[in-house]
Amino acid sequence: MHQAALLGGMIRDAPHYGWDVAQPVQHDWKKMAEAVQNHVKSLNWGHRVQLQDRKVKYFNIKASFVNEHTISGVTKGGKETLLSAEHIVIATGGRPKYPTHIEGALEYGITSDDIFWLKDSPGKTLVVGASYVALECAGFLTGLGLDTTVMMRSIPLRGFDQQMSSLVTEYMASQGTHFLKHCIPSRVQKLPDGQLQVTWEDLTSGIENVGTFDTVLWAIGRIPETRSLNLENAGINTNPNSQKILVDAQEATSVPHIYAIGDVAEGRPELTPTAIMAGKLLAQRLCGQSSDVMDYSNVPTTIFTPLEYGCVGLSEEEAIAHYGEEHVEMVCLRKPPQLVLGLHLLGPNAGEVTQGFALGIKFGASYKQVMQTVGIHPTCAEEVVKLRISKRSGLDPTVTGC
């Protein structure tokens, strides 16, 4: 969907490059949704085939613990199967959270899980939340030509570099996404014409406001799929607040032969690639092929907003908190060897750029080494190896030429 929105922008820009494209360009939601759904189904089928090829037994059952070595699985038809194992790995992930304390939230709202399966366009949409999921959804909806509003209680992209976070939302606003800042919804009602009437409070002024939308999308965080696992039957400890499973560096829970990886584990990045790598390393350890454990430092990621935001390492705030403001410059140490502590890039294809530089930062690249790297021209990535103006200097970093 992010790609669909980007393609729409390219088509609108095409006349400036000599292409004769009739404007305005119309988007067919049904056709796009069908393509997305078919792709997801093909991925699921591919996973099933790979499991079968590798002689892995697959059970389509809802599982819960009977004891520390036994799982009870129930099919949709109610048939129970008991499975026992020497080692058990929990990788149930998480689900989007609904604000059940808000009237009408569950009855009339949807989440990011649902939007990919909508057969019809969501129309005028209110996205509630300030997470990367909220901004990604709002970004591609705006890019597809839909009237989209983001309602945020506080700051966008908490935990990410806040200067970059502000640039993300500023660009989104310039492209047509509306923002209701410092606001919280209190009620969602369905009107006779099918539209949704949302009531919210402006936390700055204390004034109550009302607006109508076709769709309300909740993107206020995720909850781990642990509540139905009966973890207490196996003696597995969880964080009482987050409900995530407590694990050690080996991914082991409080029960040594039971492991948890991915979003369900406490303190782990909620990123699919980290869960995949952690799972591979765990499998290798269990089979005696390796003793390597997952290194969760300097994990790169990208937020696929209209202008992508890629990052790896520490944010400016984290670097200053850890090393002190006097020791940090351009998110690298000021004193030799000036190790690069973090890279933050906002621009086209930021994910591709960040993936490349992540290798250098992972293995201790210094600012000098980055500056000694020859850039590829013309690319966005070359701007990283041309960073010679520090934020502290106060100089204008605007690029005016090659």
Phi, psi and omega in degrees: 000324174300316180294322179299318179293319179297319179298322177299318178296320179295321180294321179293330179277342188305320180302331179290345180251015174096357180278134179269091183244125181296132179244150357281153180277132180263143179249137181257100182299317184301318181294317179295314182299320179297319180295318179297313182296319179294323179295315180298317179298322180292324177296314179300317179295320178299320178295319179299316181296317180298320178298317181295318180298329182263014176060036177264124179286133181245127179241120177270078185222157175267118190258152172207157183280136170266314174206190188289350177236000187232136178244138172256126179242134183240128178282171178299331179278357177095003180282132183260140175232133177258130180234136178239146181208154177287321178235143179229134178244127178260122179216054187275352176067206182219171179231152176301147183266140172257139175278081188295346179281350180265126181301126176084358184296314183284323184290322190242351182264164174233176177233180179298333177296327185278327190297331180287347183247008177289130180281332180243156180303139179289348179068212179294119191237138170254120176257120181258120181137164181232016181281174178295328178295318179299312183288324177297313180297313180297323181296313182285332176295317176298318180297334178273002176094013182266144176290111189232135179234137176251126176254120183240134177284320184222238185270153176279149173051055177303134181096344176261168178301124189284332174296315179294322179299319178294321178295324178299309183290327177297318179293318179301319179297322180292338180267000174115355177285132179269147180233130171252100186268147179057046179231148176226135180283149180237341183198143173234125180234145178265125181275162181303331181275003178095347178287161180254127178261120183251131175252133180219162179248133173276111185292339179282313183263340184080005182277140177269134181234161181225140176213160180245142182217161174276327183219140172242121183247121179270125177223062188252016180124178183231155177239141181288148178276073181239341190295331183261007184274351184053049183300331181297333178295335180257357180077028182271127182273143177230163171284120185297337181274310183273341185067013177276157184275132179283129182226161176257189183297339179270006184072010180280143176275192177293346173254111193307329182266006177247130186240158176222132179228157176084205186299339184282346183265140182291135174079010180258145177299137179275068183227131182302314182299325179292322178294320179297313181293319178299320179294319178297314181295322178296316179299319179295322178291318181294331179269001178075018182273340184199160174245007183292140175246163182290133175259111184269007177274150178052047175275120181281153175206167178218139175261120187270062170280172183310316169255111190295145177242109179254143180209153174208140180086203186278147169283169178300318181297316180293320181296316179294319180297326184275320187249345184093141185300326182291346183255357186245133176214130180054034185053041170218158179292141181284328181275146177306142008272018178053057179299138177285122183266336181192154176230130181227123187226129176243115182171178178299139176057034182300328179297317179295318181294313183297322180301320180292312181288340180300325180299314180296317181292324179300326184253028168080037178296143177258164178299321180298318180295321177297316181292338178275355180277130179282130180282157175261123185246137358264122177220163172287326184297331183295339179297332180294321182275006177246013183285097181237359178251121181272155177296324182296331183292334181080002180284154180284117181273004184302129178280124183248356180193185181286000000 
